[in-house]
Amino acid sequence: MKRYLLPAILFLMAPQLSWTQSTYQSVYKILEEKCASCHGNASPQSGLDLEGSGATVSARAADVYDNLVWKQPENSYAQGKRFSQIYPGRPDRSFLFRKVNNGLEQTIQLDAQEGGVQPPVGHPALSKVERELIRQWILFGAPADG
């Protein structure tokens, strides 16, 4: 039944999403608004820059994409499991999704060695719709556009 919820969720969310942007642009906007305060390019926590250093929004989004897709996380447990920050097609092997999942995908559980759920208390939480958008983007190959 969960599989059929996404179309309904996206339909209800339509006023919040711009259908002219790619899915990655929507994911980048979420990361920029909710994650870049701790994972900015000046001093990114865990070495993960989610801000980018380009001169334009599209250049910064491209930088962040390059920092995520197929990139090895700093966490030694995740390295040992051969996770990537974003592992296209595999949310369960995508360290970033594992950290923000927070119970959305019940088959994905963080190991204590992976650290805590993100974002930390006191920072803006990702909604279920935002987490599902990230999960779907990864599941469908984490394309840079389209």
PDB file of C-alpha atoms in Angstrom:
ATOM      1  CA  MET A   1       0.000   0.000   0.000  1.00  0.00           C
ATOM      2  CA  LYS A   2       2.942   2.350   0.721  1.00  0.00           C
ATOM      3  CA  ARG A   3       3.961   2.281  -2.943  1.00  0.00           C
ATOM      4  CA  TYR A   4       0.710   3.920  -3.940  1.00  0.00           C
ATOM      5  CA  LEU A   5       1.027   6.759  -1.466  1.00  0.00           C
ATOM      6  CA  LEU A   6       3.740   8.632  -3.390  1.00  0.00           C
ATOM      7  CA  PRO A   7       1.497   9.736  -6.278  1.00  0.00           C
ATOM      8  CA  ALA A   8      -1.089  10.946  -3.765  1.00  0.00           C
ATOM      9  CA  ILE A   9       1.554  12.709  -1.675  1.00  0.00           C
ATOM     10  CA  LEU A  10       3.098  14.374  -4.717  1.00  0.00           C
ATOM     11  CA  PHE A  11      -0.346  15.433  -5.948  1.00  0.00           C
ATOM     12  CA  LEU A  12      -1.094  17.066  -2.596  1.00  0.00           C
ATOM     13  CA  MET A  13       2.345  18.631  -2.565  1.00  0.00           C
ATOM     14  CA  ALA A  14       2.025  20.012  -6.124  1.00  0.00           C
ATOM     15  CA  PRO A  15       1.717  23.664  -5.048  1.00  0.00           C
ATOM     16  CA  GLN A  16       5.053  23.324  -3.180  1.00  0.00           C
ATOM     17  CA  LEU A  17       6.970  21.690  -6.047  1.00  0.00           C
ATOM     18  CA  SER A  18       7.908  23.295  -9.307  1.00  0.00           C
ATOM     19  CA  TRP A  19       7.234  20.687 -11.971  1.00  0.00           C
ATOM     20  CA  THR A  20       9.574  22.525 -14.339  1.00  0.00           C
ATOM     21  CA  GLN A  21      12.621  21.698 -12.223  1.00  0.00           C
ATOM     22  CA  SER A  22      14.350  18.360 -12.163  1.00  0.00           C
ATOM     23  CA  THR A  23      13.950  16.064  -9.200  1.00  0.00           C
ATOM     24  CA  TYR A  24      17.570  16.719  -8.261  1.00  0.00           C
ATOM     25  CA  GLN A  25      16.900  20.477  -8.199  1.00  0.00           C
ATOM     26  CA  SER A  26      14.119  19.789  -5.692  1.00  0.00           C
ATOM     27  CA  VAL A  27      16.467  17.574  -3.656  1.00  0.00           C
ATOM     28  CA  TYR A  28      19.186  20.245  -3.788  1.00  0.00           C
ATOM     29  CA  LYS A  29      16.702  22.871  -2.551  1.00  0.00           C
ATOM     30  CA  ILE A  30      15.849  20.655   0.453  1.00  0.00           C
ATOM     31  CA  LEU A  31      19.548  20.109   1.230  1.00  0.00           C
ATOM     32  CA  GLU A  32      20.319  23.796   0.827  1.00  0.00           C
ATOM     33  CA  GLU A  33      17.459  24.921   3.085  1.00  0.00           C
ATOM     34  CA  LYS A  34      17.720  22.267   5.787  1.00  0.00           C
ATOM     35  CA  CYS A  35      21.262  20.867   5.760  1.00  0.00           C
ATOM     36  CA  ALA A  36      23.750  23.446   4.470  1.00  0.00           C
ATOM     37  CA  SER A  37      23.839  25.367   7.759  1.00  0.00           C
ATOM     38  CA  CYS A  38      25.930  22.503   9.220  1.00  0.00           C
ATOM     39  CA  HIS A  39      27.256  21.081   5.977  1.00  0.00           C
ATOM     40  CA  GLY A  40      28.353  24.341   4.336  1.00  0.00           C
ATOM     41  CA  ASN A  41      31.508  24.704   2.277  1.00  0.00           C
ATOM     42  CA  ALA A  42      33.401  26.771   4.891  1.00  0.00           C
ATOM     43  CA  SER A  43      33.547  24.020   7.519  1.00  0.00           C
ATOM     44  CA  PRO A  44      31.328  21.094   6.539  1.00  0.00           C
ATOM     45  CA  GLN A  45      30.466  18.623   9.290  1.00  0.00           C
ATOM     46  CA  SER A  46      31.726  15.112   8.507  1.00  0.00           C
ATOM     47  CA  GLY A  47      33.427  16.510   5.409  1.00  0.00           C
ATOM     48  CA  LEU A  48      30.106  16.705   3.562  1.00  0.00           C
ATOM     49  CA  ASP A  49      29.665  19.999   1.695  1.00  0.00           C
ATOM     50  CA  LEU A  50      25.992  20.456   0.814  1.00  0.00           C
ATOM     51  CA  GLU A  51      26.353  24.125  -0.087  1.00  0.00           C
ATOM     52  CA  GLY A  52      28.718  24.088  -3.067  1.00  0.00           C
ATOM     53  CA  SER A  53      31.063  26.870  -4.036  1.00  0.00           C
ATOM     54  CA  GLY A  54      29.906  27.820  -7.524  1.00  0.00           C
ATOM     55  CA  ALA A  55      29.030  31.370  -8.516  1.00  0.00           C
ATOM     56  CA  THR A  56      25.477  30.490  -9.569  1.00  0.00           C
ATOM     57  CA  VAL A  57      22.757  28.279  -8.090  1.00  0.00           C
ATOM     58  CA  SER A  58      23.172  25.747 -10.893  1.00  0.00           C
ATOM     59  CA  ALA A  59      26.956  25.647 -10.345  1.00  0.00           C
ATOM     60  CA  ARG A  60      26.479  25.145  -6.587  1.00  0.00           C
ATOM     61  CA  ALA A  61      23.918  22.409  -7.253  1.00  0.00           C
ATOM     62  CA  ALA A  62      26.393  20.687  -9.595  1.00  0.00           C
ATOM     63  CA  ASP A  63      29.114  20.911  -6.902  1.00  0.00           C
ATOM     64  CA  VAL A  64      26.800  19.317  -4.338  1.00  0.00           C
ATOM     65  CA  TYR A  65      25.808  16.583  -6.790  1.00  0.00           C
ATOM     66  CA  ASP A  66      29.500  15.794  -7.311  1.00  0.00           C
ATOM     67  CA  ASN A  67      29.995  15.734  -3.517  1.00  0.00           C
ATOM     68  CA  LEU A  68      27.215  13.172  -3.114  1.00  0.00           C
ATOM     69  CA  VAL A  69      26.836  10.682  -5.931  1.00  0.00           C
ATOM     70  CA  TRP A  70      29.216   7.715  -5.625  1.00  0.00           C
ATOM     71  CA  LYS A  71      31.283   9.598  -2.998  1.00  0.00           C
ATOM     72  CA  GLN A  72      32.605   7.658  -0.032  1.00  0.00           C
ATOM     73  CA  PRO A  73      31.467   8.927   3.384  1.00  0.00           C
ATOM     74  CA  GLU A  74      34.023   9.687   6.112  1.00  0.00           C
ATOM     75  CA  ASN A  75      32.294   7.284   8.526  1.00  0.00           C
ATOM     76  CA  SER A  76      34.463   4.148   8.859  1.00  0.00           C
ATOM     77  CA  TYR A  77      31.466   1.834   9.377  1.00  0.00           C
ATOM     78  CA  ALA A  78      29.875   3.123   6.151  1.00  0.00           C
ATOM     79  CA  GLN A  79      33.195   2.731   4.334  1.00  0.00           C
ATOM     80  CA  GLY A  80      33.458  -0.857   5.535  1.00  0.00           C
ATOM     81  CA  LYS A  81      29.951  -1.552   4.199  1.00  0.00           C
ATOM     82  CA  ARG A  82      30.926   0.163   0.905  1.00  0.00           C
ATOM     83  CA  PHE A  83      28.145   2.709   1.172  1.00  0.00           C
ATOM     84  CA  SER A  84      28.292   5.907  -0.886  1.00  0.00           C
ATOM     85  CA  GLN A  85      26.889   9.242   0.230  1.00  0.00           C
ATOM     86  CA  ILE A  86      24.372   8.582  -2.556  1.00  0.00           C
ATOM     87  CA  TYR A  87      24.405   5.125  -4.132  1.00  0.00           C
ATOM     88  CA  PRO A  88      22.165   5.468  -7.226  1.00  0.00           C
ATOM     89  CA  GLY A  89      19.331   2.955  -7.179  1.00  0.00           C
ATOM     90  CA  ARG A  90      19.987   1.886  -3.584  1.00  0.00           C
ATOM     91  CA  PRO A  91      18.611   4.043  -0.750  1.00  0.00           C
ATOM     92  CA  ASP A  92      19.699   1.303   1.681  1.00  0.00           C
ATOM     93  CA  ARG A  93      23.337   1.796   0.612  1.00  0.00           C
ATOM     94  CA  SER A  94      23.104   5.610   0.478  1.00  0.00           C
ATOM     95  CA  PHE A  95      24.647   6.945   3.681  1.00  0.00           C
ATOM     96  CA  LEU A  96      22.927  10.328   3.395  1.00  0.00           C
ATOM     97  CA  PHE A  97      19.496   8.701   3.083  1.00  0.00           C
ATOM     98  CA  ARG A  98      20.246   6.299   5.933  1.00  0.00           C
ATOM     99  CA  LYS A  99      20.993   9.326   8.131  1.00  0.00           C
ATOM    100  CA  VAL A 100      17.823  11.280   7.209  1.00  0.00           C
ATOM    101  CA  ASN A 101      15.501   8.250   6.858  1.00  0.00           C
ATOM    102  CA  ASN A 102      14.303   8.487  10.478  1.00  0.00           C
ATOM    103  CA  GLY A 103      11.832   5.598  10.181  1.00  0.00           C
ATOM    104  CA  LEU A 104      10.367   6.467   6.768  1.00  0.00           C
ATOM    105  CA  GLU A 105      11.704   3.281   5.159  1.00  0.00           C
ATOM    106  CA  GLN A 106      11.283   0.737   7.928  1.00  0.00           C
ATOM    107  CA  THR A 107      13.677  -1.787   6.379  1.00  0.00           C
ATOM    108  CA  ILE A 108      16.562   0.690   6.724  1.00  0.00           C
ATOM    109  CA  GLN A 109      17.889   0.952  10.263  1.00  0.00           C
ATOM    110  CA  LEU A 110      20.964   2.944  11.309  1.00  0.00           C
ATOM    111  CA  ASP A 111      23.686   1.007  13.068  1.00  0.00           C
ATOM    112  CA  ALA A 112      25.021   2.756  16.186  1.00  0.00           C
ATOM    113  CA  GLN A 113      28.415   3.019  14.448  1.00  0.00           C
ATOM    114  CA  GLU A 114      26.864   5.172  11.709  1.00  0.00           C
ATOM    115  CA  GLY A 115      26.181   7.977  14.171  1.00  0.00           C
ATOM    116  CA  GLY A 116      22.898   9.647  14.933  1.00  0.00           C
ATOM    117  CA  VAL A 117      19.893  10.481  12.827  1.00  0.00           C
ATOM    118  CA  GLN A 118      20.126  13.805  11.016  1.00  0.00           C
ATOM    119  CA  PRO A 119      19.348  16.594  11.349  1.00  0.00           C
ATOM    120  CA  PRO A 120      20.193  16.958  15.014  1.00  0.00           C
ATOM    121  CA  VAL A 121      17.607  18.214  17.499  1.00  0.00           C
ATOM    122  CA  GLY A 122      17.095  21.948  17.184  1.00  0.00           C
ATOM    123  CA  HIS A 123      17.636  22.032  13.421  1.00  0.00           C
ATOM    124  CA  PRO A 124      14.884  21.977  10.787  1.00  0.00           C
ATOM    125  CA  ALA A 125      13.614  18.421  10.310  1.00  0.00           C
ATOM    126  CA  LEU A 126      12.867  16.954   6.913  1.00  0.00           C
ATOM    127  CA  SER A 127       9.208  16.177   6.343  1.00  0.00           C
ATOM    128  CA  LYS A 128       8.085  12.716   5.265  1.00  0.00           C
ATOM    129  CA  VAL A 129       7.418  14.113   1.799  1.00  0.00           C
ATOM    130  CA  GLU A 130      10.966  15.538   1.565  1.00  0.00           C
ATOM    131  CA  ARG A 131      12.475  12.249   2.747  1.00  0.00           C
ATOM    132  CA  GLU A 132      10.320  10.317   0.278  1.00  0.00           C
ATOM    133  CA  LEU A 133      11.373  12.643  -2.553  1.00  0.00           C
ATOM    134  CA  ILE A 134      15.040  11.976  -1.724  1.00  0.00           C
ATOM    135  CA  ARG A 135      14.365   8.222  -1.488  1.00  0.00           C
ATOM    136  CA  GLN A 136      12.578   8.175  -4.853  1.00  0.00           C
ATOM    137  CA  TRP A 137      15.344  10.229  -6.491  1.00  0.00           C
ATOM    138  CA  ILE A 138      17.946   7.729  -5.267  1.00  0.00           C
ATOM    139  CA  LEU A 139      15.756   4.730  -6.138  1.00  0.00           C
ATOM    140  CA  PHE A 140      15.419   5.933  -9.723  1.00  0.00           C
ATOM    141  CA  GLY A 141      19.173   6.333 -10.207  1.00  0.00           C
ATOM    142  CA  ALA A 142      19.859   9.791  -8.708  1.00  0.00           C
ATOM    143  CA  PRO A 143      19.905  11.598 -12.071  1.00  0.00           C
ATOM    144  CA  ALA A 144      21.392  15.077 -12.245  1.00  0.00           C
ATOM    145  CA  ASP A 145      18.493  16.238 -14.387  1.00  0.00           C
ATOM    146  CA  GLY A 146      15.131  15.071 -15.653  1.00  0.00           C
TER     147      GLY A 146
END
